One Martini backbone bead per residue (centre of mass of N, CA, C, O) as a GRO file, in nm:
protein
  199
    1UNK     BB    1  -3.565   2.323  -5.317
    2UNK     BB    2  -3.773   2.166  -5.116
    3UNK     BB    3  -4.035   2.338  -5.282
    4UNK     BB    4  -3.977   2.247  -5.591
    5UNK     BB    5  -3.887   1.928  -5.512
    6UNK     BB    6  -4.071   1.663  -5.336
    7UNK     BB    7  -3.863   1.459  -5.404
    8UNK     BB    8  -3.694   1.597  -5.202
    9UNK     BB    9  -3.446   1.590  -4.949
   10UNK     BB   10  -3.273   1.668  -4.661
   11UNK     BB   11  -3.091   1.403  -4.631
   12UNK     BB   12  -2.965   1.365  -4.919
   13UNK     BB   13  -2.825   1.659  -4.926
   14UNK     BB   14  -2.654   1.562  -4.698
   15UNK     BB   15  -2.511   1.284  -4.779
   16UNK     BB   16  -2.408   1.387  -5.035
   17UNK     BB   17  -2.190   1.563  -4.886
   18UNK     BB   18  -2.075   1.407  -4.703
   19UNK     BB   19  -1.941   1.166  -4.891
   20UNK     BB   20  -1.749   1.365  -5.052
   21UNK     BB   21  -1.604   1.447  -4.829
   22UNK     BB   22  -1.489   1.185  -4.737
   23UNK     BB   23  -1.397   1.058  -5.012
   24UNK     BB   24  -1.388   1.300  -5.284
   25UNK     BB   25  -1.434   1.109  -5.460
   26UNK     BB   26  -1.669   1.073  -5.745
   27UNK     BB   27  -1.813   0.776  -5.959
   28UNK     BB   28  -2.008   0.702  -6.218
   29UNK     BB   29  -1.884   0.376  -6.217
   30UNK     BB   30  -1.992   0.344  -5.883
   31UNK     BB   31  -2.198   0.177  -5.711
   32UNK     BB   32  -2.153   0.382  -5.419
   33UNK     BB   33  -2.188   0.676  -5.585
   34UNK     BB   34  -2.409   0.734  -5.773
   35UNK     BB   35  -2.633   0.884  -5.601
   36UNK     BB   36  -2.445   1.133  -5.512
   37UNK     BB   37  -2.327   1.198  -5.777
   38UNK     BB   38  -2.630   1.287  -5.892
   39UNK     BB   39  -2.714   1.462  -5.676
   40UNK     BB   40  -2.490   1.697  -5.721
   41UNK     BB   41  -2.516   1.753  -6.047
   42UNK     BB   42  -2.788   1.823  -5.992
   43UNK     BB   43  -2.706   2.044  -5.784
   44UNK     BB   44  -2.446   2.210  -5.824
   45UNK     BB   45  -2.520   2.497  -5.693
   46UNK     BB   46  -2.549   2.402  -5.418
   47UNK     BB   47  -2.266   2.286  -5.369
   48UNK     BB   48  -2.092   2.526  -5.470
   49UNK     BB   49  -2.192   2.699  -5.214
   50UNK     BB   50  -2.128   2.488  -4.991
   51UNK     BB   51  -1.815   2.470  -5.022
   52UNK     BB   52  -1.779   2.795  -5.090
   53UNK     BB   53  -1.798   2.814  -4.735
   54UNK     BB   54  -1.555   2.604  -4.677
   55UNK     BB   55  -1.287   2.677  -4.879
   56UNK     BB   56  -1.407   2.506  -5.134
   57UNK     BB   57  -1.431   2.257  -5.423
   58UNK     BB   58  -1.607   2.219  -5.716
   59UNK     BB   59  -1.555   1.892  -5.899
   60UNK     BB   60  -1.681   1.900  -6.255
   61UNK     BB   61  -1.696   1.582  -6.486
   62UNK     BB   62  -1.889   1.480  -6.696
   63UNK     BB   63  -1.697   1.313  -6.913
   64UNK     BB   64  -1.522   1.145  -6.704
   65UNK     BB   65  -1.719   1.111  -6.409
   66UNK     BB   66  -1.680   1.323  -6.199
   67UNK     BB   67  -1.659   1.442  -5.844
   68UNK     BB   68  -1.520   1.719  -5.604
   69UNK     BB   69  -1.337   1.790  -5.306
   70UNK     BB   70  -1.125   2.094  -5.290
   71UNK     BB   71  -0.899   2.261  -5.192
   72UNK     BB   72  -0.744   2.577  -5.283
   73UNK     BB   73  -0.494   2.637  -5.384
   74UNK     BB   74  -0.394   2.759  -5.148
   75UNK     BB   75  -0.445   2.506  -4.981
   76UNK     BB   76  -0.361   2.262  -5.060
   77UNK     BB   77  -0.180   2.211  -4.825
   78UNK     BB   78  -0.076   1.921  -4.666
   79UNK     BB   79   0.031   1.671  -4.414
   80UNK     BB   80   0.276   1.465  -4.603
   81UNK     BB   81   0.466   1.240  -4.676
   82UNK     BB   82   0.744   1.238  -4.893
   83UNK     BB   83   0.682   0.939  -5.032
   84UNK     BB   84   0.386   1.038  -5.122
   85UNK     BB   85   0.411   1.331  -5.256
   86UNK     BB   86   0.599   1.186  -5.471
   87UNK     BB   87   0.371   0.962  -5.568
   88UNK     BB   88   0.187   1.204  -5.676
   89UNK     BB   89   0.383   1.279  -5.915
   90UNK     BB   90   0.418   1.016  -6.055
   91UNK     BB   91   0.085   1.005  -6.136
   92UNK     BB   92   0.098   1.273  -6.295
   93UNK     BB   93   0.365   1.150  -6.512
   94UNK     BB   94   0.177   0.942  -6.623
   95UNK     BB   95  -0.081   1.054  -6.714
   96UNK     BB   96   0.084   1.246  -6.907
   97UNK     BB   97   0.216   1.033  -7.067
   98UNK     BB   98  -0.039   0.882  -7.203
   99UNK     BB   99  -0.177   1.114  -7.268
  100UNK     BB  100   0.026   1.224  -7.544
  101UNK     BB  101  -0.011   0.896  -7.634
  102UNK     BB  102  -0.295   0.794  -7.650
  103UNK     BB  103  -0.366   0.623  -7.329
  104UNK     BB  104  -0.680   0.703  -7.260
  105UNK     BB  105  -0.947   0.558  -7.089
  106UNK     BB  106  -1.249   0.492  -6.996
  107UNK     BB  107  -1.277   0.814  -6.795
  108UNK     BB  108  -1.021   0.884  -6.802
  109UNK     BB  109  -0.778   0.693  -6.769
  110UNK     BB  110  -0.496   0.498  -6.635
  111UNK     BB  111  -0.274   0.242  -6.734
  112UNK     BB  112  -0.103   0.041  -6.481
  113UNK     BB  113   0.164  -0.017  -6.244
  114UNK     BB  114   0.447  -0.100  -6.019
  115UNK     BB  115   0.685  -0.091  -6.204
  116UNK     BB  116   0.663   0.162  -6.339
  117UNK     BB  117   0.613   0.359  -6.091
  118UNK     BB  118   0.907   0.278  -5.977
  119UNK     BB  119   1.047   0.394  -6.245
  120UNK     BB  120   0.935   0.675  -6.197
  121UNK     BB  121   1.050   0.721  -5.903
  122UNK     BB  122   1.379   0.677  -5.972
  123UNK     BB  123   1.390   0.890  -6.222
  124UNK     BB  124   1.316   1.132  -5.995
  125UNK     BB  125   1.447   1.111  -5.738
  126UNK     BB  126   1.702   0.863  -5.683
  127UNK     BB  127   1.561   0.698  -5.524
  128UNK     BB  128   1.469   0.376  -5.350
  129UNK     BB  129   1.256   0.122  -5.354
  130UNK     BB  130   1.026   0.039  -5.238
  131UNK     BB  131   0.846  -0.199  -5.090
  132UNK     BB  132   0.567  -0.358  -5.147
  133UNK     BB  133   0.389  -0.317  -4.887
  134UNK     BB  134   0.418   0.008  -4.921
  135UNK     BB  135   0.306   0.030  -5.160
  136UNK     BB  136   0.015  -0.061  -5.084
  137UNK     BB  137  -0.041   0.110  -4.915
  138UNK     BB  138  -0.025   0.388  -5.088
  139UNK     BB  139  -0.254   0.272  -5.284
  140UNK     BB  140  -0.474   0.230  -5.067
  141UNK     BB  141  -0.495   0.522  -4.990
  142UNK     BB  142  -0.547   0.687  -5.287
  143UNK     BB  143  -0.805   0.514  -5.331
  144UNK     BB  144  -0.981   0.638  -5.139
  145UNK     BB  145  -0.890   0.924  -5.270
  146UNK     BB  146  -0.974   0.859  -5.593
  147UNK     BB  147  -0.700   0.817  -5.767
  148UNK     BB  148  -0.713   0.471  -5.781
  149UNK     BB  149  -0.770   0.126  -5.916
  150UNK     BB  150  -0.756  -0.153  -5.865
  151UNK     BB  151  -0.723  -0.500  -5.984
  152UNK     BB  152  -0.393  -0.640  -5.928
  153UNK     BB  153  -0.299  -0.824  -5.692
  154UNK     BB  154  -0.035  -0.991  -5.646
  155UNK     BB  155   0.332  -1.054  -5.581
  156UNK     BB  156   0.490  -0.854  -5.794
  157UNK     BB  157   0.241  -0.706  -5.880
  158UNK     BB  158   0.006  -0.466  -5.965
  159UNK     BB  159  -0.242  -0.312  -6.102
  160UNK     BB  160  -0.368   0.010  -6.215
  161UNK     BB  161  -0.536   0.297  -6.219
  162UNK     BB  162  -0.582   0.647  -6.323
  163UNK     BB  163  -0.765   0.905  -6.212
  164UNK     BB  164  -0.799   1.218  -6.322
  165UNK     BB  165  -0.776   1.329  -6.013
  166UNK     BB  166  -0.483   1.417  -6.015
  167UNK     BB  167  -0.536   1.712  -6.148
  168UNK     BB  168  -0.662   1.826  -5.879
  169UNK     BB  169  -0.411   1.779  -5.698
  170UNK     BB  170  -0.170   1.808  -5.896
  171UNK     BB  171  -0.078   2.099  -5.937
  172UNK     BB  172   0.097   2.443  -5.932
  173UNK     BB  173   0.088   2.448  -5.612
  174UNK     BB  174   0.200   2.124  -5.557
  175UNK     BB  175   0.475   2.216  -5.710
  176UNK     BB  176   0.587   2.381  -5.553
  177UNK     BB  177   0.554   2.278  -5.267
  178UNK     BB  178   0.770   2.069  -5.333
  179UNK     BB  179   1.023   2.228  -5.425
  180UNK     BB  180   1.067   2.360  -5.146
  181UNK     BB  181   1.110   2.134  -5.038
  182UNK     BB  182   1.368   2.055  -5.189
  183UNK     BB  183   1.531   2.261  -5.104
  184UNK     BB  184   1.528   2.282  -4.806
  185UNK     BB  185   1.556   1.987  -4.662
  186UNK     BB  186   1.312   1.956  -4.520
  187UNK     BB  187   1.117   1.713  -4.326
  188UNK     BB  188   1.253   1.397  -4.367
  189UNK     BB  189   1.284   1.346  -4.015
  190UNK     BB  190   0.959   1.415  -3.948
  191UNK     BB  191   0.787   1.219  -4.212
  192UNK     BB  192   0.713   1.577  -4.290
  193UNK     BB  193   0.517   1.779  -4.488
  194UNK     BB  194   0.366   2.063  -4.744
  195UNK     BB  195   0.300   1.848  -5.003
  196UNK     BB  196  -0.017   1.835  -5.086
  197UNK     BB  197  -0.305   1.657  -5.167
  198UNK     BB  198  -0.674   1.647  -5.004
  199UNK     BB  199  -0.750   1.504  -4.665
   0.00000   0.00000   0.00000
C-alpha cells in the first residue's frame, strides 16, 4: 500500500487503526473522527483484513456514515453490568420503534430522551427506574462507545440521539445471550452477566 502511494504513512494507518480500536465506532459527521473514518473507508480492504485477524469485524455504513469494530458474533458476548445489558437493549427497541414509523434523522439517527427511555425500560424490564445521576453515567458509557450523542443535559431530562450503531452491538446473539441471562436468573447478586456487546 505505502508504495503504490506516496503520500500514504505508516503511521496514519496504525493510528486509525488505534483510533478505531479505542472509540469502537467512528463517525463522518465528527470532526474528531473524520480523519480516521476517511483513511478507513480509502482503505477497506486493509483494514477489514487487520481486523479480521484479530477475530474483530469491520462494519462500514457508507449511507448512515460510520465504521466501526465488533467482535464477531460469536464472541459478541463481554461482561457487563445487567443494568447496562438491559439498557443497551432498551436503546435498540426505542430505534427500532422510530425506524417502523419513519422518524430516523440524518445520518440515519434517532432522537429521544430520558424519559422514553426510561419509560421503555419499566414497560420491557418490570424494573424500577434508576435514579437521574445512575442514568448519566449509562448514557455517557454508550456515548464514548459510539452509541449515542448527547445533545441537552437538563436537571430532569436528558435529550439524546440513538446513532444506528445500536444495530451493530445488540444483535441476534446478544439477545440470545441476554434471554439466557434472565432465564437463568444468575448474575444480578455479582453485578455482571455474560449479556454485552461492545469494548
Amino acid at each position: 500500500m505505502l508504495d503504490k502511494d506516496e503520500n500514504l504513512a505508516a503511521e496514519d494507518l496504525r493510528r486509525a487503526a488505534s483510533i478505531a480500536l479505542d472509540r469502537q465506532f467512528l463517525f463522518g459527521d465528527k470532526s474528531r473522527d473524520q480523519r480516521s473514518f476517511h483513511q478507513i473507508l480509502d482503505a477497506e480492504d486493509y483494514y477489514r483484513n487487520l481486523f479480521d485477524a484479530l477475530n474483530l469485524e469491520l462494519i462500514c455504513d457508507r449511507t448512515a456514515g460510520y465504521v466501526g469494530v465488533v467482535p464477531r458474533e460469536s464472541h459478541l458476548t463481554v461482561g457487563l453490568d445487567t443494568e447496562h445489558s438491559l439498557f443497551l437493549l432498551v436503546l435498540r427497541v426505542i430505534y427500532e420503534r422510530a425506524a417502523q414509523e419513519c422518524r430516523v434523522g440524518e445520518f440515519s439517527q434517532v432522537f429521544t430522551d430520558s424519559e422514553v427511555m426510561l419509560d421503555t425500560f419499566v414497560a420491557h424490564t418490570g424494573r424500577k427506574r434508576p435514579g437521574l445521576v445512575r442514568l448519566r453515567e449509562i448514557l455517557r458509557t454508550f456515548s464514548r462507545q459510539g452509541l449515542l450523542e448527547i445533545d441537552e443535559d437538563e436537571d430532569k431530562a436528558i435529550r439524546f440521539r440513538i446513532r444506528p450503531s445500536i444495530r451493530d452491538i445488540v444483535t441476534h446473539g446478544f439477545l440470545q445471550a441476554l434471554e439466557e441471562y434472565t432465564k437463568g436468573g444468575e448474575g444480578e447478586e455479582n453485578g455482571t452477566d455474560e449479556a454485552g456487546g461492545g469494548q
